[in-house]
């Protein structure tokens, strides 16, 4: 009887601890940012004909904040979006007039040596000698487009390529003649559907005057938090909190009802007072052939137990509580029946 009450309280304590933990879990989930923004600054170069780019990945799972230099391969399932920040530095002091600097950007999706499709293009002008542009790529959308084109031409493939072609153009007038100089450069991303990876690589330049800057940092991939993972964590934490709350409320109701039922009985309250004399048993044991003497209260039975130096045996059957003391040829017994 007493052991059941003790374990019941322990169980309530454990469940309340889980409930409090789930509340803290929800608070933590809602403190996480929906998206972690990495502010990357491209260097302002002093030499002409140089460029740099930074690749920012937005993964679809919760990732430890880190920066990867010279990325090789990244699993496709970790990437939702790729943002490529491009910068090109023009000659700041050309011996000419009416100078115009522009950057032409073209994004291609291709099946190597089979088909190619232009996805987007842009022309960016700048009055300064530095031109910057950000290309955003929706990877799931691009993969879907690649599969649809392959099915249309009946040429399935597991490998595709995303190419960002850039041409830096400087138009100027020299001695009454208008001229244009072109500096092409590009970045290539290889999609492997078998290995399920995306690989970044730098292509060869068709114009040797366009060089990758050696005075700037290399390509950097910034990996951080994404809204998908944070929202998922929030949903899981809320479901866990609701489930724990419901279970706690149910268990608390059952426990309170049980404790109330136990404590409303004056007999069982008295039993708690004499628990040092009471021994729980599952069946009546010993010599039970003697004379049976029923007593009126547990207090009276406790006095008999102390006088004969015998324990009070406790037996519960259904709603009936039986307390008895075996003393040679006499059985002293007190019975209490719970009212439903």
GROMACS .gro file of C-alpha atoms in nm:
model
  340
    1UNK     CA    1   0.000   0.000   0.000
    2UNK     CA    2   0.268   0.250   0.105
    3UNK     CA    3   0.506   0.137  -0.166
    4UNK     CA    4   0.240   0.204  -0.431
    5UNK     CA    5   0.188   0.558  -0.305
    6UNK     CA    6   0.565   0.616  -0.300
    7UNK     CA    7   0.614   0.492  -0.658
    8UNK     CA    8   0.314   0.693  -0.769
    9UNK     CA    9   0.475   1.013  -0.642
   10UNK     CA   10   0.806   0.928  -0.809
   11UNK     CA   11   0.628   0.871  -1.142
   12UNK     CA   12   0.453   1.207  -1.112
   13UNK     CA   13   0.787   1.374  -1.042
   14UNK     CA   14   0.951   1.214  -1.347
   15UNK     CA   15   0.666   1.316  -1.577
   16UNK     CA   16   0.670   1.671  -1.442
   17UNK     CA   17   1.044   1.684  -1.511
   18UNK     CA   18   0.982   1.573  -1.871
   19UNK     CA   19   0.708   1.835  -1.903
   20UNK     CA   20   0.939   2.113  -1.783
   21UNK     CA   21   1.213   1.988  -2.018
   22UNK     CA   22   0.973   1.996  -2.314
   23UNK     CA   23   0.878   2.355  -2.226
   24UNK     CA   24   1.245   2.454  -2.230
   25UNK     CA   25   1.280   2.268  -2.563
   26UNK     CA   26   1.003   2.481  -2.716
   27UNK     CA   27   1.160   2.800  -2.579
   28UNK     CA   28   1.497   2.700  -2.725
   29UNK     CA   29   1.345   2.615  -3.064
   30UNK     CA   30   1.176   2.955  -3.086
   31UNK     CA   31   1.499   3.131  -2.997
   32UNK     CA   32   1.674   2.980  -3.301
   33UNK     CA   33   1.683   3.208  -3.606
   34UNK     CA   34   1.475   3.109  -3.905
   35UNK     CA   35   1.772   3.191  -4.122
   36UNK     CA   36   2.129   3.276  -4.038
   37UNK     CA   37   2.275   3.538  -4.268
   38UNK     CA   38   2.646   3.543  -4.338
   39UNK     CA   39   2.771   3.888  -4.431
   40UNK     CA   40   3.059   3.828  -4.669
   41UNK     CA   41   3.250   4.126  -4.802
   42UNK     CA   42   3.434   4.091  -5.131
   43UNK     CA   43   3.772   4.259  -5.132
   44UNK     CA   44   3.825   4.590  -5.306
   45UNK     CA   45   4.112   4.509  -5.539
   46UNK     CA   46   4.379   4.748  -5.659
   47UNK     CA   47   4.488   4.557  -5.967
   48UNK     CA   48   4.290   4.537  -6.289
   49UNK     CA   49   4.131   4.237  -6.454
   50UNK     CA   50   4.073   4.036  -6.138
   51UNK     CA   51   3.759   3.882  -5.993
   52UNK     CA   52   3.643   3.689  -5.692
   53UNK     CA   53   3.333   3.499  -5.593
   54UNK     CA   54   3.182   3.361  -5.274
   55UNK     CA   55   2.944   3.065  -5.272
   56UNK     CA   56   2.684   3.063  -4.994
   57UNK     CA   57   2.496   2.739  -4.928
   58UNK     CA   58   2.159   2.725  -4.758
   59UNK     CA   59   2.131   2.367  -4.628
   60UNK     CA   60   1.799   2.199  -4.554
   61UNK     CA   61   1.900   2.051  -4.219
   62UNK     CA   62   2.032   2.202  -3.898
   63UNK     CA   63   2.405   2.242  -3.949
   64UNK     CA   64   2.678   2.357  -3.719
   65UNK     CA   65   2.788   2.705  -3.812
   66UNK     CA   66   3.108   2.669  -4.013
   67UNK     CA   67   3.300   2.799  -4.311
   68UNK     CA   68   3.451   2.568  -4.571
   69UNK     CA   69   3.735   2.686  -4.793
   70UNK     CA   70   3.777   2.554  -5.148
   71UNK     CA   71   3.463   2.337  -5.147
   72UNK     CA   72   3.479   2.013  -5.335
   73UNK     CA   73   3.159   1.813  -5.308
   74UNK     CA   74   2.850   1.874  -5.099
   75UNK     CA   75   2.552   1.637  -5.069
   76UNK     CA   76   2.251   1.762  -5.265
   77UNK     CA   77   2.010   1.682  -4.983
   78UNK     CA   78   2.191   1.938  -4.770
   79UNK     CA   79   2.140   2.219  -5.018
   80UNK     CA   80   1.822   2.415  -5.087
   81UNK     CA   81   1.969   2.725  -5.244
   82UNK     CA   82   2.306   2.841  -5.370
   83UNK     CA   83   2.395   3.210  -5.384
   84UNK     CA   84   2.704   3.307  -5.582
   85UNK     CA   85   2.836   3.656  -5.511
   86UNK     CA   86   3.055   3.779  -5.799
   87UNK     CA   87   3.286   4.079  -5.809
   88UNK     CA   88   3.502   4.209  -6.092
   89UNK     CA   89   3.753   4.494  -6.078
   90UNK     CA   90   3.808   4.705  -6.391
   91UNK     CA   91   4.104   4.924  -6.473
   92UNK     CA   92   4.037   5.236  -6.271
   93UNK     CA   93   4.250   5.468  -6.485
   94UNK     CA   94   4.237   5.371  -6.853
   95UNK     CA   95   4.379   5.631  -7.100
   96UNK     CA   96   4.040   5.695  -7.254
   97UNK     CA   97   3.717   5.895  -7.230
   98UNK     CA   98   3.348   5.797  -7.207
   99UNK     CA   99   3.426   5.480  -7.016
  100UNK     CA  100   3.144   5.229  -6.953
  101UNK     CA  101   3.189   4.920  -6.736
  102UNK     CA  102   2.937   4.635  -6.749
  103UNK     CA  103   2.919   4.275  -6.637
  104UNK     CA  104   2.717   4.028  -6.845
  105UNK     CA  105   2.605   3.721  -6.649
  106UNK     CA  106   2.445   3.415  -6.807
  107UNK     CA  107   2.334   3.103  -6.620
  108UNK     CA  108   2.316   2.780  -6.822
  109UNK     CA  109   2.188   2.433  -6.738
  110UNK     CA  110   2.335   2.165  -6.960
  111UNK     CA  111   2.376   1.798  -7.025
  112UNK     CA  112   2.745   1.785  -7.119
  113UNK     CA  113   2.788   1.779  -7.499
  114UNK     CA  114   2.417   1.707  -7.557
  115UNK     CA  115   2.189   2.000  -7.473
  116UNK     CA  116   2.206   2.337  -7.304
  117UNK     CA  117   1.938   2.574  -7.179
  118UNK     CA  118   1.974   2.932  -7.062
  119UNK     CA  119   1.800   2.983  -6.730
  120UNK     CA  120   1.871   3.351  -6.671
  121UNK     CA  121   2.084   3.642  -6.783
  122UNK     CA  122   2.160   3.992  -6.661
  123UNK     CA  123   2.370   4.294  -6.747
  124UNK     CA  124   2.502   4.501  -6.460
  125UNK     CA  125   2.654   4.841  -6.510
  126UNK     CA  126   2.865   5.042  -6.272
  127UNK     CA  127   3.011   5.390  -6.266
  128UNK     CA  128   3.283   5.262  -6.038
  129UNK     CA  129   3.564   5.025  -6.123
  130UNK     CA  130   3.407   4.740  -5.921
  131UNK     CA  131   3.096   4.551  -6.036
  132UNK     CA  132   2.918   4.312  -5.800
  133UNK     CA  133   2.629   4.074  -5.863
  134UNK     CA  134   2.461   3.784  -5.680
  135UNK     CA  135   2.329   3.479  -5.867
  136UNK     CA  136   2.071   3.279  -5.671
  137UNK     CA  137   2.007   2.917  -5.771
  138UNK     CA  138   1.709   2.711  -5.651
  139UNK     CA  139   1.864   2.363  -5.656
  140UNK     CA  140   1.542   2.152  -5.622
  141UNK     CA  141   1.382   2.354  -5.904
  142UNK     CA  142   1.688   2.312  -6.126
  143UNK     CA  143   1.696   1.935  -6.065
  144UNK     CA  144   1.329   1.911  -6.160
  145UNK     CA  145   1.393   2.112  -6.478
  146UNK     CA  146   1.688   1.890  -6.574
  147UNK     CA  147   1.482   1.573  -6.535
  148UNK     CA  148   1.192   1.718  -6.740
  149UNK     CA  149   1.423   1.818  -7.027
  150UNK     CA  150   1.591   1.476  -7.024
  151UNK     CA  151   1.253   1.304  -7.044
  152UNK     CA  152   1.142   1.536  -7.326
  153UNK     CA  153   1.446   1.456  -7.539
  154UNK     CA  154   1.433   1.089  -7.432
  155UNK     CA  155   1.789   1.100  -7.306
  156UNK     CA  156   1.797   1.030  -6.933
  157UNK     CA  157   2.112   1.123  -6.749
  158UNK     CA  158   2.250   1.124  -6.399
  159UNK     CA  159   2.488   1.415  -6.449
  160UNK     CA  160   2.415   1.779  -6.527
  161UNK     CA  161   2.611   2.100  -6.519
  162UNK     CA  162   2.525   2.453  -6.406
  163UNK     CA  163   2.751   2.709  -6.569
  164UNK     CA  164   2.769   3.075  -6.472
  165UNK     CA  165   2.934   3.257  -6.761
  166UNK     CA  166   3.048   3.611  -6.695
  167UNK     CA  167   3.191   3.867  -6.933
  168UNK     CA  168   3.333   4.190  -6.797
  169UNK     CA  169   3.313   4.456  -7.068
  170UNK     CA  170   3.480   4.792  -7.080
  171UNK     CA  171   3.367   5.028  -7.356
  172UNK     CA  172   3.574   5.340  -7.408
  173UNK     CA  173   3.656   5.601  -7.670
  174UNK     CA  174   4.016   5.653  -7.765
  175UNK     CA  175   4.122   5.898  -8.038
  176UNK     CA  176   3.763   5.917  -8.161
  177UNK     CA  177   3.735   5.538  -8.192
  178UNK     CA  178   3.499   5.339  -7.967
  179UNK     CA  179   3.640   5.011  -7.850
  180UNK     CA  180   3.527   4.728  -7.623
  181UNK     CA  181   3.745   4.490  -7.426
  182UNK     CA  182   3.605   4.163  -7.294
  183UNK     CA  183   3.726   3.963  -6.995
  184UNK     CA  184   3.533   3.634  -6.967
  185UNK     CA  185   3.538   3.407  -6.664
  186UNK     CA  186   3.303   3.143  -6.530
  187UNK     CA  187   3.212   2.908  -6.247
  188UNK     CA  188   3.087   2.554  -6.301
  189UNK     CA  189   2.877   2.335  -6.072
  190UNK     CA  190   2.847   1.965  -6.148
  191UNK     CA  191   2.532   1.782  -6.036
  192UNK     CA  192   2.567   1.407  -5.982
  193UNK     CA  193   2.229   1.240  -5.922
  194UNK     CA  194   2.385   0.898  -5.859
  195UNK     CA  195   2.629   1.018  -5.597
  196UNK     CA  196   2.374   1.284  -5.499
  197UNK     CA  197   2.637   1.556  -5.478
  198UNK     CA  198   2.703   1.902  -5.613
  199UNK     CA  199   3.064   1.984  -5.700
  200UNK     CA  200   3.208   2.331  -5.749
  201UNK     CA  201   3.492   2.387  -5.991
  202UNK     CA  202   3.661   2.681  -6.160
  203UNK     CA  203   3.686   2.660  -6.540
  204UNK     CA  204   3.972   2.770  -6.760
  205UNK     CA  205   3.951   3.126  -6.888
  206UNK     CA  206   3.938   3.198  -7.257
  207UNK     CA  207   4.110   3.533  -7.201
  208UNK     CA  208   4.439   3.524  -7.016
  209UNK     CA  209   4.400   3.885  -6.908
  210UNK     CA  210   4.121   3.780  -6.673
  211UNK     CA  211   4.281   3.633  -6.365
  212UNK     CA  212   4.160   3.503  -6.037
  213UNK     CA  213   4.288   3.741  -5.774
  214UNK     CA  214   4.575   3.603  -5.570
  215UNK     CA  215   4.553   3.883  -5.317
  216UNK     CA  216   4.203   3.783  -5.203
  217UNK     CA  217   4.068   3.484  -5.021
  218UNK     CA  218   3.974   3.168  -5.206
  219UNK     CA  219   3.620   3.052  -5.272
  220UNK     CA  220   3.437   3.013  -4.940
  221UNK     CA  221   3.125   2.814  -4.866
  222UNK     CA  222   2.931   2.941  -4.567
  223UNK     CA  223   2.706   2.687  -4.401
  224UNK     CA  224   2.454   2.793  -4.137
  225UNK     CA  225   2.100   2.758  -4.009
  226UNK     CA  226   1.802   2.738  -4.244
  227UNK     CA  227   1.435   2.803  -4.186
  228UNK     CA  228   1.330   2.447  -4.283
  229UNK     CA  229   1.523   2.284  -4.000
  230UNK     CA  230   1.422   2.541  -3.741
  231UNK     CA  231   1.055   2.515  -3.831
  232UNK     CA  232   1.077   2.135  -3.812
  233UNK     CA  233   1.238   2.155  -3.469
  234UNK     CA  234   0.966   2.394  -3.355
  235UNK     CA  235   0.692   2.160  -3.477
  236UNK     CA  236   0.850   1.857  -3.312
  237UNK     CA  237   0.898   2.042  -2.983
  238UNK     CA  238   0.535   2.161  -2.979
  239UNK     CA  239   0.401   1.811  -3.055
  240UNK     CA  240   0.624   1.670  -2.781
  241UNK     CA  241   0.502   1.937  -2.538
  242UNK     CA  242   0.135   1.871  -2.616
  243UNK     CA  243   0.180   1.494  -2.582
  244UNK     CA  244   0.370   1.532  -2.255
  245UNK     CA  245   0.113   1.777  -2.119
  246UNK     CA  246  -0.174   1.543  -2.202
  247UNK     CA  247   0.004   1.247  -2.045
  248UNK     CA  248   0.094   1.453  -1.737
  249UNK     CA  249  -0.263   1.575  -1.694
  250UNK     CA  250  -0.401   1.222  -1.727
  251UNK     CA  251  -0.150   1.075  -1.485
  252UNK     CA  252  -0.197   1.360  -1.240
  253UNK     CA  253  -0.572   1.312  -1.247
  254UNK     CA  254  -0.542   0.940  -1.182
  255UNK     CA  255  -0.285   0.993  -0.908
  256UNK     CA  256  -0.482   1.267  -0.734
  257UNK     CA  257  -0.796   1.054  -0.745
  258UNK     CA  258  -0.606   0.760  -0.604
  259UNK     CA  259  -0.443   0.964  -0.328
  260UNK     CA  260  -0.774   1.124  -0.241
  261UNK     CA  261  -0.941   0.786  -0.228
  262UNK     CA  262  -0.670   0.653   0.000
  263UNK     CA  263  -0.658   0.952   0.230
  264UNK     CA  264  -1.033   0.994   0.268
  265UNK     CA  265  -1.039   0.677   0.474
  266UNK     CA  266  -0.967   0.735   0.845
  267UNK     CA  267  -0.866   0.371   0.869
  268UNK     CA  268  -0.595   0.405   0.608
  269UNK     CA  269  -0.478   0.730   0.764
  270UNK     CA  270  -0.435   0.536   1.085
  271UNK     CA  271  -0.251   0.266   0.893
  272UNK     CA  272   0.008   0.522   0.788
  273UNK     CA  273   0.058   0.602   1.158
  274UNK     CA  274   0.129   0.238   1.239
  275UNK     CA  275   0.329   0.149   0.928
  276UNK     CA  276   0.625   0.039   1.146
  277UNK     CA  277   0.402  -0.239   1.285
  278UNK     CA  278   0.236  -0.337   0.957
  279UNK     CA  279   0.367  -0.602   0.721
  280UNK     CA  280   0.203  -0.637   0.378
  281UNK     CA  281   0.125  -0.989   0.260
  282UNK     CA  282  -0.047  -1.148  -0.038
  283UNK     CA  283  -0.218  -1.423   0.165
  284UNK     CA  284  -0.295  -1.513   0.526
  285UNK     CA  285  -0.011  -1.724   0.664
  286UNK     CA  286   0.054  -1.901   0.993
  287UNK     CA  287  -0.183  -2.090   1.224
  288UNK     CA  288  -0.531  -1.967   1.138
  289UNK     CA  289  -0.724  -2.237   1.329
  290UNK     CA  290  -0.754  -2.036   1.647
  291UNK     CA  291  -1.035  -1.827   1.781
  292UNK     CA  292  -1.120  -1.520   1.571
  293UNK     CA  293  -1.170  -1.199   1.763
  294UNK     CA  294  -1.284  -0.895   1.567
  295UNK     CA  295  -1.179  -0.557   1.700
  296UNK     CA  296  -1.351  -0.225   1.637
  297UNK     CA  297  -1.057  -0.013   1.522
  298UNK     CA  298  -0.705  -0.026   1.396
  299UNK     CA  299  -0.592   0.166   1.704
  300UNK     CA  300  -0.718  -0.118   1.923
  301UNK     CA  301  -0.544  -0.374   1.703
  302UNK     CA  302  -0.219  -0.176   1.728
  303UNK     CA  303  -0.233  -0.190   2.109
  304UNK     CA  304  -0.280  -0.567   2.094
  305UNK     CA  305   0.013  -0.596   1.852
  306UNK     CA  306   0.238  -0.407   2.090
  307UNK     CA  307   0.126  -0.607   2.394
  308UNK     CA  308   0.178  -0.951   2.236
  309UNK     CA  309   0.483  -0.832   2.038
  310UNK     CA  310   0.340  -0.953   1.708
  311UNK     CA  311   0.326  -0.763   1.376
  312UNK     CA  312   0.006  -0.649   1.213
  313UNK     CA  313  -0.040  -0.840   0.890
  314UNK     CA  314  -0.208  -0.647   0.609
  315UNK     CA  315  -0.397  -0.811   0.324
  316UNK     CA  316  -0.592  -0.632   0.052
  317UNK     CA  317  -0.849  -0.813  -0.162
  318UNK     CA  318  -1.052  -0.610  -0.408
  319UNK     CA  319  -1.199  -0.323  -0.200
  320UNK     CA  320  -1.147  -0.495   0.136
  321UNK     CA  321  -0.856  -0.414   0.371
  322UNK     CA  322  -0.781  -0.679   0.636
  323UNK     CA  323  -0.550  -0.622   0.933
  324UNK     CA  324  -0.484  -0.912   1.171
  325UNK     CA  325  -0.254  -1.024   1.452
  326UNK     CA  326  -0.179  -1.393   1.512
  327UNK     CA  327  -0.130  -1.467   1.883
  328UNK     CA  328  -0.103  -1.840   1.955
  329UNK     CA  329  -0.464  -1.968   1.947
  330UNK     CA  330  -0.630  -1.629   1.890
  331UNK     CA  331  -0.660  -1.426   1.569
  332UNK     CA  332  -0.732  -1.058   1.624
  333UNK     CA  333  -0.869  -0.903   1.308
  334UNK     CA  334  -0.993  -0.567   1.190
  335UNK     CA  335  -1.151  -0.530   0.845
  336UNK     CA  336  -1.233  -0.219   0.648
  337UNK     CA  337  -1.427  -0.219   0.321
  338UNK     CA  338  -1.402   0.073   0.079
  339UNK     CA  339  -1.725   0.219  -0.050
  340UNK     CA  340  -1.736   0.256  -0.426
   0.00000   0.00000   0.00000
